[in-house]
C-alpha cells in the first residue's frame, strides 16, 4: 500500500516532506515536534498527528491537544456511509473534553487511526517500556 494512492491521507519521514506537500499550511511546531501523518481535505479541514499532539481544523476552526492521558473514544462511523469519503474519529482528552479528527475512508483510514492510537500509547509508556519497544523494533529491522 503506497501513501500516494490516497486522496487526502499521508504519512511523513520528515517535517520537510510535510511542508513540501502543504507549503500553504502554516504550523507552529516546537523544536522537537515532528509531523507523523495527516488527512488534509483542504486548508480549512484537516487533521495532523505530530509527535506531541493532534491538530484538527474543521470548517476553519482549529482545535488541538496533547494526547498525554487521552483515550480513544471512537474510530469513525463507517457503517452505512459507503459513499462518504471521510468520517471522524474521536479522542477523549485528559480534561474530559473531546477532540475530533478526520479519517479518510477505505484503506487510508488505518493511517490516522494507528497514528493516533500509537501516539496515545507511546505517551503512556514508561521510559523502560519505550526502551524495550525500541530494542524489539531494532532487532526486527536487523533480521
XYZ file of N, CA, C and O in Angstrom:
572
model
N 0.853 -1.170 0.000
C 0.000 0.000 0.000
C 0.902 1.237 0.000
O 1.724 1.410 0.879
N 0.744 2.072 -0.989
C 1.587 3.253 -1.119
C 0.805 4.488 -0.667
O -0.354 4.646 -1.029
N 1.439 5.385 0.104
C 0.706 6.550 0.623
C 0.194 7.465 -0.466
O -0.798 8.133 -0.291
N 0.808 7.503 -1.622
C 0.335 8.388 -2.666
C -0.900 7.854 -3.369
O -1.442 8.501 -4.244
N -1.347 6.664 -2.999
C -2.586 6.136 -3.542
C -3.812 6.755 -2.874
O -4.924 6.544 -3.334
N -3.616 7.466 -1.796
C -4.734 8.019 -1.045
C -4.993 9.461 -1.462
O -4.068 10.209 -1.776
N -6.249 9.834 -1.417
C -6.638 11.175 -1.858
C -6.146 12.262 -0.900
O -5.608 13.269 -1.328
N -6.337 12.055 0.418
C -6.045 13.111 1.389
C -5.057 12.715 2.477
O -4.559 13.572 3.202
N -4.810 11.459 2.660
C -4.053 10.982 3.812
C -2.623 10.623 3.423
O -2.410 9.958 2.413
N -1.679 11.080 4.257
C -0.260 10.805 4.022
C 0.446 10.590 5.352
O -0.033 11.031 6.393
N 1.594 9.930 5.308
C 2.484 9.897 6.459
C 3.839 10.380 5.996
O 4.123 10.416 4.800
N 4.684 10.802 6.946
C 5.877 11.571 6.608
C 7.130 11.018 7.261
O 7.100 10.571 8.391
N 8.212 11.114 6.520
C 9.536 10.760 7.030
C 10.157 11.944 7.758
O 10.990 11.768 8.637
N 9.758 13.163 7.371
C 10.341 14.372 7.969
C 9.352 15.524 7.862
O 8.392 15.466 7.084
N 9.619 16.580 8.620
C 8.771 17.772 8.538
C 8.867 18.428 7.167
O 7.901 19.018 6.689
N 10.024 18.328 6.523
C 10.166 18.926 5.190
C 9.275 18.195 4.178
O 8.766 18.819 3.241
N 9.061 16.880 4.348
C 8.127 16.158 3.482
C 6.723 16.753 3.608
O 6.020 16.917 2.619
N 6.321 17.066 4.840
C 5.014 17.677 5.064
C 4.963 19.054 4.413
O 4.025 19.377 3.694
N 5.966 19.887 4.652
C 5.994 21.239 4.097
C 6.027 21.225 2.575
O 5.438 22.095 1.933
N 6.712 20.238 1.987
C 6.737 20.123 0.523
C 5.337 19.850 -0.024
O 4.984 20.325 -1.100
N 4.536 19.088 0.716
C 3.179 18.757 0.282
C 2.188 19.886 0.538
O 1.249 20.073 -0.230
N 2.384 20.622 1.634
C 1.404 21.636 2.057
C 2.094 22.936 2.440
O 2.017 23.385 3.582
N 2.761 23.546 1.491
C 3.522 24.766 1.789
C 2.623 25.916 2.247
O 3.057 26.779 2.993
N 1.356 25.929 1.861
C 0.443 26.991 2.265
C -0.146 26.804 3.650
O -0.787 27.702 4.187
N 0.072 25.658 4.243
C -0.467 25.378 5.565
C 0.628 25.642 6.597
O 1.647 24.958 6.622
N 0.428 26.638 7.407
C 1.434 27.044 8.386
C 1.150 26.408 9.743
O 0.094 26.621 10.322
N 2.119 25.622 10.212
C 2.023 25.012 11.537
C 3.079 25.623 12.443
O 4.200 25.867 12.001
N 2.716 25.854 13.681
C 3.685 26.298 14.676
C 4.120 25.069 15.463
O 3.434 24.628 16.376
N 5.254 24.502 15.060
C 5.769 23.309 15.716
C 6.887 23.684 16.671
O 7.650 24.610 16.407
N 7.003 22.943 17.772
C 8.121 23.150 18.681
C 9.377 22.565 18.037
O 9.305 21.845 17.032
N 10.515 22.832 18.631
C 11.797 22.420 18.056
C 11.887 20.912 17.823
O 12.397 20.460 16.803
N 11.374 20.109 18.756
C 11.483 18.652 18.664
C 10.222 17.977 18.130
O 10.129 16.757 18.136
N 9.252 18.746 17.657
C 7.973 18.188 17.211
C 8.054 17.774 15.738
O 8.448 18.554 14.885
N 7.668 16.542 15.463
C 7.706 16.007 14.110
C 6.304 15.654 13.636
O 5.500 15.122 14.410
N 6.013 15.909 12.377
C 4.731 15.529 11.794
C 4.796 14.041 11.455
O 5.729 13.584 10.799
N 3.792 13.288 11.911
C 3.736 11.847 11.684
C 2.838 11.528 10.490
O 3.248 10.857 9.550
N 1.592 11.993 10.536
C 0.644 11.705 9.462
C -0.436 12.779 9.444
O -0.567 13.564 10.388
N -1.201 12.795 8.350
C -2.258 13.799 8.243
C -3.339 13.345 7.285
O -3.113 12.493 6.423
N -4.502 13.933 7.457
C -5.573 13.897 6.474
C -5.916 15.353 6.211
O -6.447 16.036 7.087
N -5.567 15.830 5.022
C -5.791 17.229 4.654
C -6.763 17.254 3.479
O -6.403 16.901 2.353
N -7.994 17.651 3.782
C -9.019 17.764 2.743
C -8.829 19.092 2.014
O -8.821 19.143 0.793
N -8.677 20.149 2.780
C -8.313 21.471 2.265
C -7.760 22.262 3.448
O -7.645 21.729 4.547
N -7.396 23.513 3.243
C -6.742 24.275 4.308
C -7.684 24.682 5.440
O -7.236 25.166 6.470
N -8.984 24.455 5.286
C -9.936 24.706 6.366
C -10.446 23.430 7.023
O -11.213 23.494 7.983
N -10.029 22.271 6.512
C -10.495 20.983 7.027
C -9.359 19.967 6.970
O -9.054 19.438 5.888
N -8.747 19.722 8.116
C -7.629 18.775 8.173
C -7.396 18.298 9.595
O -7.852 18.913 10.555
N -6.672 17.187 9.688
C -6.164 16.690 10.968
C -4.716 16.297 10.761
O -4.365 15.697 9.740
N -3.885 16.635 11.740
C -2.457 16.347 11.683
C -2.042 15.731 13.012
O -2.366 16.266 14.073
N -1.340 14.613 12.944
C -0.786 13.971 14.133
C 0.707 14.272 14.143
O 1.402 14.013 13.162
N 1.176 14.845 15.244
C 2.606 15.083 15.418
C 3.090 14.222 16.584
O 2.295 13.543 17.232
N 4.370 14.286 16.862
C 4.906 13.521 17.989
C 4.438 14.065 19.326
O 4.653 13.418 20.349
N 3.779 15.225 19.332
C 3.363 15.818 20.597
C 1.869 16.083 20.730
O 1.366 16.255 21.835
N 1.141 16.094 19.599
C -0.274 16.472 19.710
C -1.065 16.097 18.470
O -0.511 15.693 17.447
N -2.366 16.271 18.572
C -3.307 16.103 17.476
C -3.889 17.480 17.173
O -4.346 18.179 18.087
N -3.861 17.866 15.911
C -4.371 19.171 15.481
C -5.484 18.912 14.470
O -5.269 18.196 13.489
N -6.653 19.490 14.698
C -7.754 19.382 13.741
C -8.308 20.770 13.470
O -8.564 21.543 14.395
N -8.477 21.053 12.199
C -9.154 22.275 11.780
C -10.371 21.831 10.990
O -10.244 21.121 9.994
N -11.550 22.194 11.497
C -12.804 21.843 10.837
C -13.586 23.110 10.545
O -13.854 23.902 11.455
N -13.914 23.312 9.290
C -14.640 24.497 8.835
C -13.942 25.771 9.301
O -14.579 26.725 9.742
N -12.608 25.756 9.266
C -11.821 26.931 9.597
C -11.531 27.129 11.069
O -10.798 28.046 11.437
N -12.071 26.289 11.939
C -11.857 26.418 13.383
C -10.873 25.343 13.829
O -11.136 24.149 13.669
N -9.740 25.779 14.394
C -8.691 24.840 14.791
C -8.791 24.481 16.266
O -9.017 25.336 17.117
N -8.634 23.194 16.539
C -8.548 22.662 17.897
C -7.352 21.731 17.933
O -7.081 21.028 16.963
N -6.647 21.723 19.050
C -5.531 20.795 19.180
C -5.394 20.405 20.638
O -5.918 21.070 21.529
N -4.686 19.321 20.836
C -4.473 18.875 22.198
C -3.356 17.866 22.294
O -3.102 17.099 21.366
N -2.700 17.905 23.437
C -1.682 16.928 23.792
C -2.421 15.645 24.148
O -3.395 15.669 24.899
N -1.994 14.520 23.610
C -2.706 13.270 23.832
C -2.212 12.497 25.050
O -2.592 11.351 25.260
N -1.388 13.158 25.868
C -0.948 12.533 27.111
C -2.174 12.313 27.996
O -2.945 13.223 28.245
N -2.374 11.099 28.427
C -3.503 10.670 29.262
C -4.844 10.766 28.529
O -5.894 10.756 29.149
N -4.822 10.845 27.196
C -6.057 10.808 26.410
C -6.447 9.352 26.168
O -5.645 8.441 26.369
N -7.695 9.135 25.751
C -8.149 7.787 25.420
C -8.893 7.818 24.085
O -9.572 8.788 23.764
N -8.735 6.712 23.340
C -9.507 6.549 22.110
C -10.967 6.404 22.483
O -11.306 5.643 23.374
N -11.811 7.123 21.799
C -13.233 7.026 22.101
C -14.004 6.430 20.926
O -14.930 5.664 21.123
N -13.611 6.784 19.700
C -14.337 6.344 18.512
C -13.388 6.384 17.327
O -12.624 7.332 17.173
N -13.438 5.346 16.494
C -12.595 5.294 15.294
C -13.383 5.589 14.039
O -13.115 5.041 12.990
N -14.353 6.426 14.130
C -15.118 6.797 12.948
C -16.360 5.955 12.784
O -16.489 4.873 13.340
N -17.288 6.489 12.014
C -18.544 5.815 11.725
C -18.489 5.352 10.273
O -18.689 6.135 9.353
N -18.178 4.071 10.064
C -18.014 3.537 8.726
C -19.259 2.807 8.219
O -19.383 2.555 7.041
N -20.172 2.466 9.109
C -21.349 1.695 8.721
C -22.378 2.595 8.037
O -22.718 3.658 8.532
N -22.863 2.150 6.903
C -23.909 2.889 6.206
C -23.420 4.148 5.526
O -24.217 4.965 5.086
N -22.108 4.335 5.455
C -21.556 5.542 4.839
C -20.623 5.162 3.688
O -19.550 5.724 3.536
N -21.042 4.207 2.874
C -20.185 3.696 1.812
C -19.827 4.775 0.797
O -18.766 4.744 0.209
N -20.679 5.734 0.586
C -20.407 6.793 -0.382
C -19.598 7.942 0.191
O -19.123 8.800 -0.544
N -19.442 7.987 1.519
C -18.712 9.088 2.153
C -17.213 8.890 1.982
O -16.701 7.780 2.051
N -16.510 9.996 1.781
C -15.064 9.929 1.584
C -14.279 10.140 2.868
O -13.086 9.881 2.902
N -14.965 10.622 3.920
C -14.303 10.752 5.213
C -15.305 10.569 6.338
O -16.507 10.652 6.142
N -14.766 10.310 7.514
C -15.538 10.219 8.742
C -14.690 10.879 9.831
O -13.628 11.431 9.535
N -15.155 10.847 11.063
C -14.402 11.428 12.168
C -14.084 10.378 13.215
O -14.933 9.556 13.558
N -12.868 10.426 13.733
C -12.508 9.699 14.928
C -12.669 10.648 16.105
O -12.825 11.856 15.923
N -12.630 10.116 17.299
C -12.828 10.945 18.488
C -11.893 10.480 19.594
O -11.769 9.287 19.857
N -11.244 11.450 20.210
C -10.347 11.194 21.329
C -10.880 11.955 22.527
O -11.268 13.126 22.410
N -10.922 11.291 23.681
C -11.304 11.984 24.903
C -10.034 12.472 25.583
O -9.130 11.689 25.879
N -9.963 13.763 25.788
C -8.781 14.383 26.364
C -8.771 14.195 27.881
O -9.785 13.846 28.484
N -7.621 14.449 28.472
C -7.446 14.297 29.915
C -8.424 15.171 30.704
O -8.878 14.790 31.768
N -8.779 16.333 30.155
C -9.691 17.246 30.855
C -11.158 16.868 30.678
O -12.049 17.573 31.152
N -11.431 15.756 29.957
C -12.803 15.312 29.750
C -13.404 15.779 28.439
O -14.450 15.277 28.023
N -12.771 16.741 27.786
C -13.266 17.224 26.503
C -12.945 16.250 25.385
O -12.110 15.353 25.530
N -13.620 16.405 24.265
C -13.411 15.550 23.103
C -12.708 16.320 21.998
O -12.930 17.524 21.828
N -11.888 15.623 21.231
C -11.200 16.194 20.080
C -11.442 15.276 18.888
O -11.087 14.097 18.925
N -12.109 15.813 17.858
C -12.385 15.048 16.648
C -11.163 15.082 15.737
O -10.361 16.000 15.799
N -11.086 14.065 14.859
C -10.073 14.098 13.817
C -10.611 13.440 12.552
O -11.410 12.516 12.618
N -10.195 13.976 11.410
C -10.628 13.470 10.120
C -9.983 12.125 9.829
O -8.794 11.928 10.087
N -10.777 11.211 9.282
C -10.294 9.916 8.822
C -10.823 9.724 7.402
O -12.033 9.720 7.184
N -9.906 9.578 6.449
C -10.306 9.237 5.086
C -10.800 7.791 5.108
O -10.173 6.920 5.698
N -11.922 7.520 4.464
C -12.459 6.164 4.472
C -11.643 5.256 3.548
O -10.827 5.720 2.767
N -11.867 3.974 3.666
C -11.137 2.993 2.879
C -9.830 2.619 3.556
O -9.666 2.780 4.768
N -8.885 2.122 2.777
C -7.612 1.662 3.316
C -6.837 2.779 4.005
O -6.083 2.539 4.936
N -7.023 4.005 3.575
C -6.325 5.145 4.173
C -6.695 5.355 5.629
O -5.929 5.962 6.393
N -7.835 4.856 6.062
C -8.302 5.085 7.433
C -7.308 4.588 8.473
O -7.166 5.173 9.548
N -6.592 3.520 8.159
C -5.663 2.929 9.124
C -4.491 3.849 9.461
O -3.942 3.764 10.552
N -4.134 4.743 8.573
C -3.008 5.641 8.851
C -3.339 6.561 10.016
O -2.583 6.648 10.986
N -4.462 7.247 9.977
C -4.820 8.153 11.070
C -5.195 7.385 12.332
O -4.792 7.762 13.435
N -5.933 6.294 12.192
C -6.326 5.520 13.374
C -5.088 5.003 14.103
O -4.954 5.170 15.312
N -4.169 4.397 13.372
C -2.964 3.870 14.012
C -2.032 4.983 14.467
O -1.352 4.839 15.486
N -1.994 6.097 13.748
C -1.171 7.232 14.177
C -1.624 7.772 15.530
O -0.817 7.966 16.441
N -2.929 7.993 15.673
C -3.479 8.488 16.937
C -3.294 7.452 18.037
O -2.826 7.767 19.137
N -3.628 6.206 17.746
C -3.513 5.139 18.738
C -2.068 4.986 19.217
O -1.812 4.856 20.413
N -1.121 4.996 18.297
C 0.289 4.843 18.653
C 0.775 6.016 19.490
O 1.503 5.826 20.473
N 0.382 7.239 19.131
C 0.792 8.403 19.912
C 0.250 8.327 21.334
O 0.984 8.564 22.299
N -1.011 7.963 21.489
C -1.600 7.847 22.830
C -0.849 6.793 23.643
O -0.450 7.041 24.783
N -0.636 5.617 23.048
C 0.022 4.530 23.790
C 1.474 4.861 24.100
O 1.960 4.544 25.186
N 2.178 5.495 23.180
C 3.590 5.804 23.430
C 3.753 6.861 24.514
O 4.719 6.816 25.278
N 2.816 7.790 24.614
C 2.906 8.803 25.662
C 2.577 8.232 27.032
O 2.911 8.824 28.049
N 1.936 7.072 27.066
C 1.594 6.445 28.333
C 2.639 5.424 28.784
O 2.542 4.880 29.868
N 3.654 5.189 27.944
C 4.698 4.219 28.284
C 5.702 4.812 29.263
O 5.984 6.004 29.225
N 6.238 3.948 30.095
C 7.361 4.361 30.934
C 8.614 4.385 30.056
O 8.621 3.836 28.953
N 9.683 4.989 30.539
C 10.939 5.012 29.785
C 11.452 3.597 29.525
O 11.949 3.303 28.439
N 11.317 2.716 30.508
C 11.756 1.325 30.345
C 10.959 0.631 29.248
O 11.522 -0.073 28.413
N 9.646 0.827 29.243
C 8.814 0.227 28.200
C 9.194 0.757 26.821
O 9.294 -0.012 25.863
N 9.430 2.043 26.701
C 9.819 2.637 25.421
C 11.165 2.078 24.955
O 11.344 1.781 23.766
N 12.112 1.928 25.874
C 13.415 1.347 25.529
C 13.258 -0.093 25.045
O 13.905 -0.507 24.079
N 12.408 -0.874 25.707
C 12.180 -2.264 25.311
C 11.561 -2.350 23.908
O 11.964 -3.181 23.097
N 10.590 -1.506 23.624
C 9.960 -1.499 22.304
C 10.995 -1.125 21.242
O 11.059 -1.753 20.177
N 11.833 -0.140 21.526
C 12.872 0.268 20.575
C 13.831 -0.877 20.296
O 14.195 -1.124 19.140
N 14.236 -1.606 21.338
C 15.128 -2.749 21.148
C 14.475 -3.820 20.267
O 15.117 -4.390 19.383
N 13.205 -4.083 20.488
C 12.482 -5.084 19.695
C 12.426 -4.651 18.226
O 12.700 -5.439 17.321
N 12.062 -3.389 17.976
C 11.997 -2.890 16.602
C 13.377 -2.971 15.930
O 13.474 -3.350 14.773
N 14.408 -2.607 16.665
C 15.759 -2.650 16.097
C 16.170 -4.087 15.747
O 16.764 -4.328 14.700
N 15.837 -5.042 16.612
C 16.150 -6.446 16.344
C 15.423 -6.940 15.097
O 15.984 -7.640 14.271
N 14.158 -6.554 14.962
C 13.375 -6.978 13.800
C 13.912 -6.370 12.518
O 13.913 -7.022 11.472
N 14.368 -5.131 12.565
C 14.888 -4.492 11.346
C 16.253 -5.042 10.952
O 16.642 -4.970 9.796
N 16.983 -5.627 11.899
C 18.295 -6.223 11.616
C 18.173 -7.596 10.985
O 19.096 -8.060 10.334
N 17.036 -8.273 11.189
C 16.900 -9.630 10.656
C 16.411 -9.655 9.228
O 16.162 -8.797 8.556
